Coordinates of C-alpha atoms in Angstrom, one line a residue:
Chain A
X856 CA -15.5 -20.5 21.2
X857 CA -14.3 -17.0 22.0
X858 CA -14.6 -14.4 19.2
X859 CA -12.4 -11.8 20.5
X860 CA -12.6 -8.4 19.6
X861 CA -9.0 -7.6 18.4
X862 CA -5.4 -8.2 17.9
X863 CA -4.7 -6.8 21.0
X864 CA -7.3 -9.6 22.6
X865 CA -6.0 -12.2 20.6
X866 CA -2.3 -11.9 22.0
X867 CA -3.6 -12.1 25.6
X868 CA -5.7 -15.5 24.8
X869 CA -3.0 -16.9 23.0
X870 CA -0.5 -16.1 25.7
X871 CA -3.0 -17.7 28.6
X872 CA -3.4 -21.0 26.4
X873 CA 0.6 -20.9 26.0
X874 CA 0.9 -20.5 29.9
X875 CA -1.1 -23.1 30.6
X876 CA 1.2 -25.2 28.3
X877 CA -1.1 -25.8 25.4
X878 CA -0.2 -25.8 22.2
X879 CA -1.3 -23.6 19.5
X880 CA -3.1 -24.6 16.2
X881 CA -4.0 -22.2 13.7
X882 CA -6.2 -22.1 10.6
X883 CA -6.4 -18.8 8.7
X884 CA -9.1 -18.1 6.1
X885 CA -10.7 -15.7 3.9
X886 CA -14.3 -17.2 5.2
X887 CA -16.8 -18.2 3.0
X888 CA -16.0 -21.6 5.1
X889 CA -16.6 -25.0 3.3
X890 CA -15.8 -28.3 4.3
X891 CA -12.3 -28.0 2.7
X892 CA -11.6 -25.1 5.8
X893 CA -13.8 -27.5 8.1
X894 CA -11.3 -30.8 7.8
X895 CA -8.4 -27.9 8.4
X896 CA -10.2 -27.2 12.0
X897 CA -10.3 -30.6 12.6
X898 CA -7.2 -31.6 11.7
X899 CA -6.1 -29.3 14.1
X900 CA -7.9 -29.9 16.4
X901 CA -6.9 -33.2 16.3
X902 CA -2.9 -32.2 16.7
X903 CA -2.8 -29.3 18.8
X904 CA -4.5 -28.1 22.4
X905 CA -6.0 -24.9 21.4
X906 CA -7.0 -23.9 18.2
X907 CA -7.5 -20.3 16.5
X908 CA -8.9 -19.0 13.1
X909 CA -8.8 -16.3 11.6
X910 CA -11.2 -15.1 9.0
X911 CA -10.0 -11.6 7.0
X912 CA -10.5 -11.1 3.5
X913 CA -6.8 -9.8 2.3
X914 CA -7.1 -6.9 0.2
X915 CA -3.6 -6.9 -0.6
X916 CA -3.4 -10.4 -2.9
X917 CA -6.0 -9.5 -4.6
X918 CA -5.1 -7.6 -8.3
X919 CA -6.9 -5.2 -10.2
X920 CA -10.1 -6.5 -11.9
X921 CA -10.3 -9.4 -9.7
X922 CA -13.1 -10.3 -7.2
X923 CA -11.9 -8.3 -3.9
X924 CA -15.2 -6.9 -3.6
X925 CA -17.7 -9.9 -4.1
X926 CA -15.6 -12.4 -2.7
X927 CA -18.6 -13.9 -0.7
X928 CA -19.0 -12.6 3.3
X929 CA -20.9 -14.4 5.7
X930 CA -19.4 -13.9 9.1
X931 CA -22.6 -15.3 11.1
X932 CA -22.7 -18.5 9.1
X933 CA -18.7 -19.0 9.3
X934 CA -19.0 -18.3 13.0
X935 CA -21.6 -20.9 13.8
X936 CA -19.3 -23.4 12.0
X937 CA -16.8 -22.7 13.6
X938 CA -18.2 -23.0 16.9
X939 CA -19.6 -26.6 16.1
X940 CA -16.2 -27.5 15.4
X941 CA -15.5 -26.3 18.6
X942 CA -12.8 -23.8 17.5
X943 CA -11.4 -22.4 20.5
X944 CA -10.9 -18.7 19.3
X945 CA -11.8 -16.9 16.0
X946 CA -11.2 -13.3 15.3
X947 CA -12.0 -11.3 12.5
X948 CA -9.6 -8.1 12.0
X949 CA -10.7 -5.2 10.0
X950 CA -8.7 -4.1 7.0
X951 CA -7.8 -1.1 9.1
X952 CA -6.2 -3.2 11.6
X953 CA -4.2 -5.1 9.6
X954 CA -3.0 -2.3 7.1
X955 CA -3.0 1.2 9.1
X956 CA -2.3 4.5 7.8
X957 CA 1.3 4.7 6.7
X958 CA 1.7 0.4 6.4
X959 CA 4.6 -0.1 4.1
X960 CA 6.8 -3.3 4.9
X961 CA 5.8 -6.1 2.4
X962 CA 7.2 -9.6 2.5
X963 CA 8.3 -10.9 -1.1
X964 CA 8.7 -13.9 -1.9
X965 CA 10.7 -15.4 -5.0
X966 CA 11.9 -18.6 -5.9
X967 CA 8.6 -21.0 -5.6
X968 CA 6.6 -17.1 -6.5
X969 CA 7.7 -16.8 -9.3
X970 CA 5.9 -18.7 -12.3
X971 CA 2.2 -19.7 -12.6
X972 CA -0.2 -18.1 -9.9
X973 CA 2.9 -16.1 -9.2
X974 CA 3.0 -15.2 -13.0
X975 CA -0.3 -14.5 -13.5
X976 CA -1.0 -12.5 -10.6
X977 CA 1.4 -10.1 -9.8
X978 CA 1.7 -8.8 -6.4
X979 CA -0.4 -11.9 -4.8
X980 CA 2.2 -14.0 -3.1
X981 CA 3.4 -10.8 -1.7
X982 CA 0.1 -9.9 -0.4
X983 CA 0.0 -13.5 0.9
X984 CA 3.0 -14.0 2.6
X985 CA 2.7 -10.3 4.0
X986 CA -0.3 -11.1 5.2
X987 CA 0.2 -14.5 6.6
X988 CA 3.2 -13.7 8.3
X989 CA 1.5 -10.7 9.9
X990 CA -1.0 -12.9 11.7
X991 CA 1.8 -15.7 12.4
X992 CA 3.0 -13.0 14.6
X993 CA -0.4 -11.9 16.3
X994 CA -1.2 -15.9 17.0
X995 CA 2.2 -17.4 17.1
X996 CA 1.3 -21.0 16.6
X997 CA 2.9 -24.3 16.9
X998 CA 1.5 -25.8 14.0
X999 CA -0.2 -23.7 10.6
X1000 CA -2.9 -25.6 8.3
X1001 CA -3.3 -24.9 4.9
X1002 CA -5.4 -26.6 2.0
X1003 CA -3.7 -28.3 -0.5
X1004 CA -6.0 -27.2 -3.1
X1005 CA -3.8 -23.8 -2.7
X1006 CA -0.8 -25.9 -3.4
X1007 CA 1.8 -23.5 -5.1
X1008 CA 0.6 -20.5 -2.0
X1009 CA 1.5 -23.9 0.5
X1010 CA 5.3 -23.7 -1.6
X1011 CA 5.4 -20.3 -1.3
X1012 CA 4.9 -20.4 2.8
X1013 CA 6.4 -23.1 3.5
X1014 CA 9.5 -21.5 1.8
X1015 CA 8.6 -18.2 3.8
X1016 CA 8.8 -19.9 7.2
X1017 CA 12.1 -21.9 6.3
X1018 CA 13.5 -18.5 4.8
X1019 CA 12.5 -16.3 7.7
X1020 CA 13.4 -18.8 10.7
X1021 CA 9.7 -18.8 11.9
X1022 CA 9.3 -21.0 14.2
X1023 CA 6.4 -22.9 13.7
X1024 CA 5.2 -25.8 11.7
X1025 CA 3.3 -25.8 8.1
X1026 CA 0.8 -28.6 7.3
X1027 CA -0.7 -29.4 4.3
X1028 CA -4.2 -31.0 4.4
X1029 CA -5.5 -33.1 1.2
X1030 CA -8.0 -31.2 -0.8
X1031 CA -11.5 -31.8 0.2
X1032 CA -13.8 -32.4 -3.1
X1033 CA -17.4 -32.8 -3.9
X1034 CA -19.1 -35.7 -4.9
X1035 CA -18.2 -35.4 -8.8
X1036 CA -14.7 -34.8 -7.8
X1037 CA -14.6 -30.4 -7.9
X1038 CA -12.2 -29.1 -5.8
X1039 CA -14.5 -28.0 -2.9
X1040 CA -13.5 -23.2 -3.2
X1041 CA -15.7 -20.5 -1.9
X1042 CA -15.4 -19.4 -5.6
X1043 CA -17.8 -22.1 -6.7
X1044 CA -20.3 -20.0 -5.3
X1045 CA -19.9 -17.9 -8.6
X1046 CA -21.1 -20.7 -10.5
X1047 CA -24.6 -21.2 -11.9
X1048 CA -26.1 -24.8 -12.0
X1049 CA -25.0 -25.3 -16.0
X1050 CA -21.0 -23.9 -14.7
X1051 CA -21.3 -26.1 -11.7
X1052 CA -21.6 -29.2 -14.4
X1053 CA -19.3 -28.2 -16.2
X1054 CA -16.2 -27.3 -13.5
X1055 CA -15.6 -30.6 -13.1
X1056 CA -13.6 -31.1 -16.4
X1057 CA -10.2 -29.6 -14.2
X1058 CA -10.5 -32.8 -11.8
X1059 CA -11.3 -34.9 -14.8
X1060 CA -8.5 -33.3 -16.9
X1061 CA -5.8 -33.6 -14.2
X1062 CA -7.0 -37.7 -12.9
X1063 CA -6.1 -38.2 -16.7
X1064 CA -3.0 -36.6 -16.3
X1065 CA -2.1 -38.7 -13.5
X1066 CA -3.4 -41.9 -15.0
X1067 CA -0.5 -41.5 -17.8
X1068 CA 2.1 -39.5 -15.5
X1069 CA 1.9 -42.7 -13.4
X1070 CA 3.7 -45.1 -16.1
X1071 CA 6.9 -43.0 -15.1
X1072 CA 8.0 -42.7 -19.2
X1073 CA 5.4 -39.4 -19.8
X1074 CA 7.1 -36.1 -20.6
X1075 CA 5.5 -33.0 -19.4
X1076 CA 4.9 -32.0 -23.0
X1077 CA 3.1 -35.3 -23.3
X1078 CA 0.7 -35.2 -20.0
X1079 CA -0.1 -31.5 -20.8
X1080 CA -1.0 -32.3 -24.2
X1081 CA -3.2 -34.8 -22.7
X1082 CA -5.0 -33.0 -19.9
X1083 CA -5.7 -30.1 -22.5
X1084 CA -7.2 -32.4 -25.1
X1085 CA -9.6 -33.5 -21.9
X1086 CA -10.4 -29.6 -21.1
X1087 CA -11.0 -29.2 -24.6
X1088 CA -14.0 -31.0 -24.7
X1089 CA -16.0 -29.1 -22.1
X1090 CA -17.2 -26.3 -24.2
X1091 CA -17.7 -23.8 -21.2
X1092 CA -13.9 -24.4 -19.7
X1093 CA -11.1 -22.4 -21.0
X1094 CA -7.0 -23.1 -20.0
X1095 CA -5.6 -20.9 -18.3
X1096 CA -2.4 -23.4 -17.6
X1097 CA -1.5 -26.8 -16.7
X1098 CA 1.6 -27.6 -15.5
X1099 CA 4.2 -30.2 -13.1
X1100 CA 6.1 -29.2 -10.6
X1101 CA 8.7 -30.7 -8.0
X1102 CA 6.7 -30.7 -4.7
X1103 CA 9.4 -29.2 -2.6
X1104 CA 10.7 -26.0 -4.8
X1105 CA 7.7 -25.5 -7.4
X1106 CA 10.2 -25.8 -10.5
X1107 CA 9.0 -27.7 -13.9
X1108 CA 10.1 -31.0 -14.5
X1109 CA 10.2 -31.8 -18.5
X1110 CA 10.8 -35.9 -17.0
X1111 CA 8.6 -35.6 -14.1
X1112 CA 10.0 -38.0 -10.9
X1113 CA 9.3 -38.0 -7.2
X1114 CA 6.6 -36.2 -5.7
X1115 CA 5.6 -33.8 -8.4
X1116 CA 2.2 -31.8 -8.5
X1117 CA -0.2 -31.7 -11.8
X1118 CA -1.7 -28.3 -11.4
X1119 CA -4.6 -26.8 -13.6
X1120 CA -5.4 -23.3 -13.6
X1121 CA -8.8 -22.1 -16.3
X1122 CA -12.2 -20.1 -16.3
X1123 CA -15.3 -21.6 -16.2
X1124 CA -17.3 -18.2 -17.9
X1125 CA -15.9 -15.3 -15.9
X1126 CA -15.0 -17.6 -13.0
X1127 CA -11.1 -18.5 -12.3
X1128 CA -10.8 -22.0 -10.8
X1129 CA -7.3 -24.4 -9.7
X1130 CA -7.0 -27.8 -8.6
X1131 CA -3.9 -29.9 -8.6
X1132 CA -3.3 -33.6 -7.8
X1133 CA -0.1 -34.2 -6.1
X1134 CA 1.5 -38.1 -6.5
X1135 CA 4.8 -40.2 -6.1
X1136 CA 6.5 -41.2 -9.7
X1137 CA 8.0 -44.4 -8.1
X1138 CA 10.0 -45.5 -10.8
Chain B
X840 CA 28.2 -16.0 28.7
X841 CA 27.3 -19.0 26.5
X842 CA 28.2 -18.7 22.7
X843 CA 25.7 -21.1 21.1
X844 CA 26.8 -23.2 18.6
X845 CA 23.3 -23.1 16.5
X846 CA 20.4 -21.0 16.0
X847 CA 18.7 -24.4 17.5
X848 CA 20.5 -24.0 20.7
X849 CA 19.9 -20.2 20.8
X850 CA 16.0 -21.2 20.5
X851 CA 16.5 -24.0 23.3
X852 CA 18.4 -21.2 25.8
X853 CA 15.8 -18.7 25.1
X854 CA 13.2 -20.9 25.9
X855 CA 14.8 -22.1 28.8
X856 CA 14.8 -18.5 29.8
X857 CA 12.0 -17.3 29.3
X858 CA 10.1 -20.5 31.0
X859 CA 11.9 -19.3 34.1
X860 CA 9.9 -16.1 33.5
X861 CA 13.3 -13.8 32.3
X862 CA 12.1 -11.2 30.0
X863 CA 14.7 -11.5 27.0
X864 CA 16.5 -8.4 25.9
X865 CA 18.4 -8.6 22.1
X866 CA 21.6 -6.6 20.8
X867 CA 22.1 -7.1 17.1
X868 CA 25.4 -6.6 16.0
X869 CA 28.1 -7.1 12.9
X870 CA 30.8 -7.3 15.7
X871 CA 33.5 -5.0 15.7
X872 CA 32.1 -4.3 19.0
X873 CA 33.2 -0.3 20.7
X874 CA 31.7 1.7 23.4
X875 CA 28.6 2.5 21.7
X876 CA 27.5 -1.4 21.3
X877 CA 28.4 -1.9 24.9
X878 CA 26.1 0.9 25.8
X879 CA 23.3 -1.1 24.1
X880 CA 24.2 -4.1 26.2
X881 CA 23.9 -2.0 29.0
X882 CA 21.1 -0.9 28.2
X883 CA 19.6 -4.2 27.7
X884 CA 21.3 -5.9 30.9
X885 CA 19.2 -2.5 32.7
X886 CA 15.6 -3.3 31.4
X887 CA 16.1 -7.3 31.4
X888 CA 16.5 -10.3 32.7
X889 CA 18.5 -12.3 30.0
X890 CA 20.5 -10.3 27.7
X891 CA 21.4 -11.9 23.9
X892 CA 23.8 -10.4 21.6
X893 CA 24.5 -11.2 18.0
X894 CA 27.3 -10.9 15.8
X895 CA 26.9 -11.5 12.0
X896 CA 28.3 -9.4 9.2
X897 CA 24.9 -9.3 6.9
X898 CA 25.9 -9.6 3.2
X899 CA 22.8 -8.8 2.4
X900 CA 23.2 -5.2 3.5
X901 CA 26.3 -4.5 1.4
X902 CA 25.8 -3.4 -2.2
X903 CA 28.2 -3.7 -5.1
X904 CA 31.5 -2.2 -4.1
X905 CA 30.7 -1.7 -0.5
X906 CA 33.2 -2.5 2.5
X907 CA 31.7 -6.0 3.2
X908 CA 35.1 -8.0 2.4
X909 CA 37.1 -5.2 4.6
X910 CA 34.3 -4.9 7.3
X911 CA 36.5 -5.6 10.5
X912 CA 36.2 -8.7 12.2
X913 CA 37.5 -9.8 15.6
X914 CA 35.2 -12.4 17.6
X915 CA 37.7 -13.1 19.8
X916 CA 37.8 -9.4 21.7
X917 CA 34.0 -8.5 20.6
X918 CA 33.4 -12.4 22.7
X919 CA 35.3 -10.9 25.7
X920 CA 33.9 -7.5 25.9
X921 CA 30.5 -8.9 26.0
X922 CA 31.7 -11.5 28.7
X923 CA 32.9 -8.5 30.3
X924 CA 29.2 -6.9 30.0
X925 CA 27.2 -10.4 31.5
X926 CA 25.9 -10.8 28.4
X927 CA 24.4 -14.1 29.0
X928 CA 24.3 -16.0 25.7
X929 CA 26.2 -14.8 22.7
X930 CA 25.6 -16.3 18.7
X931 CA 27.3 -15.4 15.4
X932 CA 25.5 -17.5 13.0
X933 CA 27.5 -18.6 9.4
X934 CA 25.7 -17.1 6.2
X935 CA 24.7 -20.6 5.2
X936 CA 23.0 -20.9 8.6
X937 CA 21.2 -17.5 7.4
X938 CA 20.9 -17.7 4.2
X939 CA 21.0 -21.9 2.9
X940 CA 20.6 -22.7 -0.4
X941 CA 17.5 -21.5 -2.0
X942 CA 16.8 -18.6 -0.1
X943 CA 14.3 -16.1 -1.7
X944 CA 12.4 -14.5 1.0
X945 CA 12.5 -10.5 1.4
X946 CA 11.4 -8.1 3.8
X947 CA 11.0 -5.4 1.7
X948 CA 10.4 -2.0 3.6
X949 CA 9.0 1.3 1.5
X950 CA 8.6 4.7 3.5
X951 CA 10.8 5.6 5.6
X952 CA 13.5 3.3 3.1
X953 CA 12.9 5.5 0.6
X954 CA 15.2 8.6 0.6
X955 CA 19.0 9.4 1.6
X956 CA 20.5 6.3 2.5
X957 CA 17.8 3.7 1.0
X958 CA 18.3 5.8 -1.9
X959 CA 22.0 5.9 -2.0
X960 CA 22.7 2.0 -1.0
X961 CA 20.5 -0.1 -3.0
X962 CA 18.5 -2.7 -1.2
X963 CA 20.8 -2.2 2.2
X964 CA 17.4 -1.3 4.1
X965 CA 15.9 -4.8 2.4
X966 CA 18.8 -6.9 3.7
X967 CA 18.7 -5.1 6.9
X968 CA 15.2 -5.8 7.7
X969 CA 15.3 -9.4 6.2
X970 CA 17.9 -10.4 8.4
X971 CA 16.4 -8.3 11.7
X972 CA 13.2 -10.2 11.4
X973 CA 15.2 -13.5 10.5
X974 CA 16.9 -12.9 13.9
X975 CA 14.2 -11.7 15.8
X976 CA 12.2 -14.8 14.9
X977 CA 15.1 -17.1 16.4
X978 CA 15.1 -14.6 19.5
X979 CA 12.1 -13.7 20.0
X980 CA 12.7 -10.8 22.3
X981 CA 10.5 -8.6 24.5
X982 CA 13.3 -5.5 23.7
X983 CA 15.5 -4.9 21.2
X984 CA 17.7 -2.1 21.0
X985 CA 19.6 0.1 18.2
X986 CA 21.8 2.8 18.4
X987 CA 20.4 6.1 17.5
X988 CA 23.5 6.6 15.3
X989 CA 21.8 5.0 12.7
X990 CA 18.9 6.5 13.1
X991 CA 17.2 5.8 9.6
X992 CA 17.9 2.1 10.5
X993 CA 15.6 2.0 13.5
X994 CA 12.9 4.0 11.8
X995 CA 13.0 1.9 9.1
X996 CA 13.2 -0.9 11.4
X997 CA 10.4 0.3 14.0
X998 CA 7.8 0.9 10.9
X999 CA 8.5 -2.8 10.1
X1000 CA 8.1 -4.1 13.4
X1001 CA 4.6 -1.9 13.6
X1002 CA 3.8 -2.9 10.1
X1003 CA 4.4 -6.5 10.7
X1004 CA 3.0 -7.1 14.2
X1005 CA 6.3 -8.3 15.7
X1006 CA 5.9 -8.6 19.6
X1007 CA 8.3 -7.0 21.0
X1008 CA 9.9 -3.5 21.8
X1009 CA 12.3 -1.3 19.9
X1010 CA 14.5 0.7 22.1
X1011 CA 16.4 3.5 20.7
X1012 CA 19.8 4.4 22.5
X1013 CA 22.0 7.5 22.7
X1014 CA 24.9 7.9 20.1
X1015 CA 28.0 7.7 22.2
X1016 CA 31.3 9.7 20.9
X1017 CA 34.8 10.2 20.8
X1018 CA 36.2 12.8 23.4
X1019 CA 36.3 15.2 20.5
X1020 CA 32.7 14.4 19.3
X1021 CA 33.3 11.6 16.7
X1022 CA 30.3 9.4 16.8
X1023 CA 31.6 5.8 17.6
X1024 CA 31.5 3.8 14.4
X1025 CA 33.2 0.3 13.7
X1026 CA 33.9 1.9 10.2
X1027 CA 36.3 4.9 12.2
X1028 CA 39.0 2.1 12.1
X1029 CA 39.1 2.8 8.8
X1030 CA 40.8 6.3 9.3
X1031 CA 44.1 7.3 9.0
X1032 CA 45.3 9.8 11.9
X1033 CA 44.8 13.0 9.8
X1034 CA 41.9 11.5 9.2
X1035 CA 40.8 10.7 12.0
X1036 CA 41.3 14.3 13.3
X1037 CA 39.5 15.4 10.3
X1038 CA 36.5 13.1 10.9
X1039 CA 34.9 15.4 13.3
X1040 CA 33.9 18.0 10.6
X1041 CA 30.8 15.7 10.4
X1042 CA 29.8 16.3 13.7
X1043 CA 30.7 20.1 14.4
X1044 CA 28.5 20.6 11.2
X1045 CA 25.3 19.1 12.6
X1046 CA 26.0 20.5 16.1
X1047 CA 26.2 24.4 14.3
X1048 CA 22.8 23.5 12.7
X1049 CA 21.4 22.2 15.6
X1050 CA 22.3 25.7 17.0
X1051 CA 20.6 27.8 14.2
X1052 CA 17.4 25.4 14.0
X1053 CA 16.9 25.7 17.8
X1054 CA 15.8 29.2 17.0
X1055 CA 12.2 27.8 15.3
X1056 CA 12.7 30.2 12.1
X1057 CA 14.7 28.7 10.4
X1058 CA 13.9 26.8 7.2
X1059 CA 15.4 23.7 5.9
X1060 CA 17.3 24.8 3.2
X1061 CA 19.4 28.0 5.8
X1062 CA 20.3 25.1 8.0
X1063 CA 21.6 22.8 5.4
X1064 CA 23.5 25.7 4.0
X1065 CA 24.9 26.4 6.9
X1066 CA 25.7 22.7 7.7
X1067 CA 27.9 22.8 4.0
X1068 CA 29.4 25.7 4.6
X1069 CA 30.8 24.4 8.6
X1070 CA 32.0 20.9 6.3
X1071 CA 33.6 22.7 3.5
X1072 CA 36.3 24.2 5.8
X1073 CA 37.8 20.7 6.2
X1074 CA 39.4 19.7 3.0
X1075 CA 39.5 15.7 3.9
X1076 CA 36.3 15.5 3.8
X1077 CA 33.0 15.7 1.3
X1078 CA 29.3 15.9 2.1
X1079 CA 27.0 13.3 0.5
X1080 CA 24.2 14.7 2.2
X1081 CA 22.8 16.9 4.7
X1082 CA 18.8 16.4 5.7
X1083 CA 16.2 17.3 8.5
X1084 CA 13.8 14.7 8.6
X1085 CA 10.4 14.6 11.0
X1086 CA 11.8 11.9 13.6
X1087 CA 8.4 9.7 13.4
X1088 CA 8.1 8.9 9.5
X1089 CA 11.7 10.3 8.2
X1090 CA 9.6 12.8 5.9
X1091 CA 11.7 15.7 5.2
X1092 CA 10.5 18.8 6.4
X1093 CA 10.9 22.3 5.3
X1094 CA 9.9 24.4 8.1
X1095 CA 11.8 22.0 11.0
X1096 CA 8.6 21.5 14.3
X1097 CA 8.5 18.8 16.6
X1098 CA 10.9 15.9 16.9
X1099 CA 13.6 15.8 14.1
X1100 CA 16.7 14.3 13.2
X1101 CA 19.3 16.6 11.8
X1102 CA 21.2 14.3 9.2
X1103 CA 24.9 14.1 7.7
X1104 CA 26.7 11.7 5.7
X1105 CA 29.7 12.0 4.2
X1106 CA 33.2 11.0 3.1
X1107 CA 36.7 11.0 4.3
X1108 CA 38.6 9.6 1.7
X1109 CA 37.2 6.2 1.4
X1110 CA 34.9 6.0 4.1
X1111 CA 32.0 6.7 4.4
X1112 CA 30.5 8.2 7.8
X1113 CA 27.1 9.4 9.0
X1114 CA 26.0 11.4 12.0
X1115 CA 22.9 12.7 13.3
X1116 CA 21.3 14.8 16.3
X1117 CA 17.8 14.3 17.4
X1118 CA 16.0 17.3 18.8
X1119 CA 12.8 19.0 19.5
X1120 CA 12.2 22.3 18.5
X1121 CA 9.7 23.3 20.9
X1122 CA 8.1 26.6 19.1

């Protein structure tokens, strides 16, 4: 693995990989690396010839009052795993690189940006797509992986690259979870040992919203009733919102069909947590 | 000169291209094509090895009441001037190839946007970068080059390419003008004879404040003076605004050093014009 030293560095690798006519995976990432990051590696790994990461913690989707400045750092430890995945490049840009002195072209997205996440924290999709788009120009990949557990930021991208005639393909990996079904985050790390217990009412909330989603005759009013009743009963969870969605454009269904996502957003103490199950309504 | 039926097939000739090892030079245009666009192909034929020239009438770039109906359109002569040129591939996408249904992504530029013409057009500078990157992403050009006539436009447009790590490089190219000084414009066909005569107010302005800001004492506010007092003579036409901007960030600047542009827009009856000179004022 190469850890190259800057953009500038990261353009000529790129370009010698692309010369020698491999194709170009890329994973970016805030670090604070997890299995859930780790089955994005490999799955490009698995689909393309060369593979980069990136690891930058975006300063511009992050709002006021929220964790910007102890989302958790560990560039060594993210680095060695990396390299045992055998990641063929990572690079680590500064926020001075990415945002110099007199920066001011933002991309904004709407449609898919618009409610929930997009709702609740004004400013981040813009600091996401800006962001991501930024480094889809500095690696210029073949192929992008992103986690599902992000779903509605997958929407949002995916809409971005469609919208701006990027060339490049999005993938969407299945969330990785821990053994009691959490959603695996680098914001679990906020979580002491009694929290940790108790984040696993989302995943529990949201199976049982699927369970009775599945019959294909639920209403959304009906299924978010339920899933709320199920967070109700873990004393240390508070709702923040649940909610389904069409898969392809992010817009509420009241009779959920197709592919559809059930998507829970809540706090467990000062933590914010979101999971989502994504499924098929067949009939 | 191939005219490419698709933004696919303007990917697959690019490609082709530059596997060959061509370096790819771009011209985006709304058609209408005179002198000064063929300059730019020029330009581009000069400094590359496969030259690509647009022509698409962005609605996004028109506000409410602008000339986007009435913009003149003629594919058939702009298609044989370029052939003319060796231009050697040619596209003028549909706005549902650029903008399909559910289209909600923005490039949304601030800075240099923000005065004299972002501030008098609404959102033109938004739907002029959107669709820039939109068709820089299906080109993906080393060069791209702009006329100088709108020189706001390639600031704004340079920042975002900066801003956004684009790979590629933005060329900007001499105005070229009328025997009696008109800067070339599609929008001139608008003019009636008299006006036409009269159009060249806009220039002689400009050029008597280049002369007095040459001198390195004079402030921002003589030289404007003097730039209404040269337009007032001509009764046709009426001054929307003079400006001297620093040529790097479009700041306005009271006491004119360095590289500026010396700004005019204005109106002959209907139409709107703008004109500028660039200059250094070396004390």
């Amino acid at each position: 693995m190469i850890t190259a030293g800057g953009i500038d560095e990261v353009r000529r690798l790129i370009g010698e990989a692309k010369k020698a006519g491999k194709t170009i995976g890329f994973v970016p990432t805030m670090g604070a690396l997890h299995e859930g990051h780790l089955s994005l590696v490999r799955r490009a790994k698995s689909e393309c010839d060369y593979v980069a990461v990136s690891v930058f913690v975006n300063p511009t989707q992050f709002g006021e009052g929220e964790d910007l400045d102890k989302y958790p750092r560990d560039i060594e430890k993210d680095s060695a795993m990396l390299s045992a995945e055998g990641t063929d490049l990572l690079f680590f840009p500064t926020t001075d690189d990415m945002y110099p002195d007199g920066f001011d072209t933002w991309v904004v997205p709407g449609g898919p940006a618009s409610i929930l996440e997009g709702e609740r924290r004004p400013g981040h999709f813009k600091g996401v797509c800006t962001v991501v788009l930024k480094l889809f120009q500095i690696v210029s990949p073949d192929k992008a992986f992103f986690g599902q557990k992000d779903a509605q930021q997958f929407t949002v991208l995916n809409r971005m690259v469609i919208d701006l005639n990027l060339a490049l393909q999005m993938i969407e990996c299945p969330i990785v979870r821990e053994a009691d079904g959490l959603a695996m985050s680098s914001r679990n790390a906020y979580l002491n040992s009694k929290e940790r217990k108790a984040a696993v009412i989302f995943n529990q909330a949201i199976t049982r919203g699927a369970e009775i989603i599945k019959d294909g005759n639920s209403t959304r009013d009906q299924v978010i009733t339920e899933i709320s009743k199920v967070l109700s009963k873990e004393p240390l969870a508070r709702l923040d919102y649940a909610e389904i969605v069409n898969a392809e454009d992010f817009s509420v269904i009241e009779k959920p069909r197709g592919v559809v996502y059930i998507l829970i957003a809540g706090f467990i103490g000062g933590t914010r947590l979101i999971d989502n199950i994504k499924l098929k309504i067949e009939k």
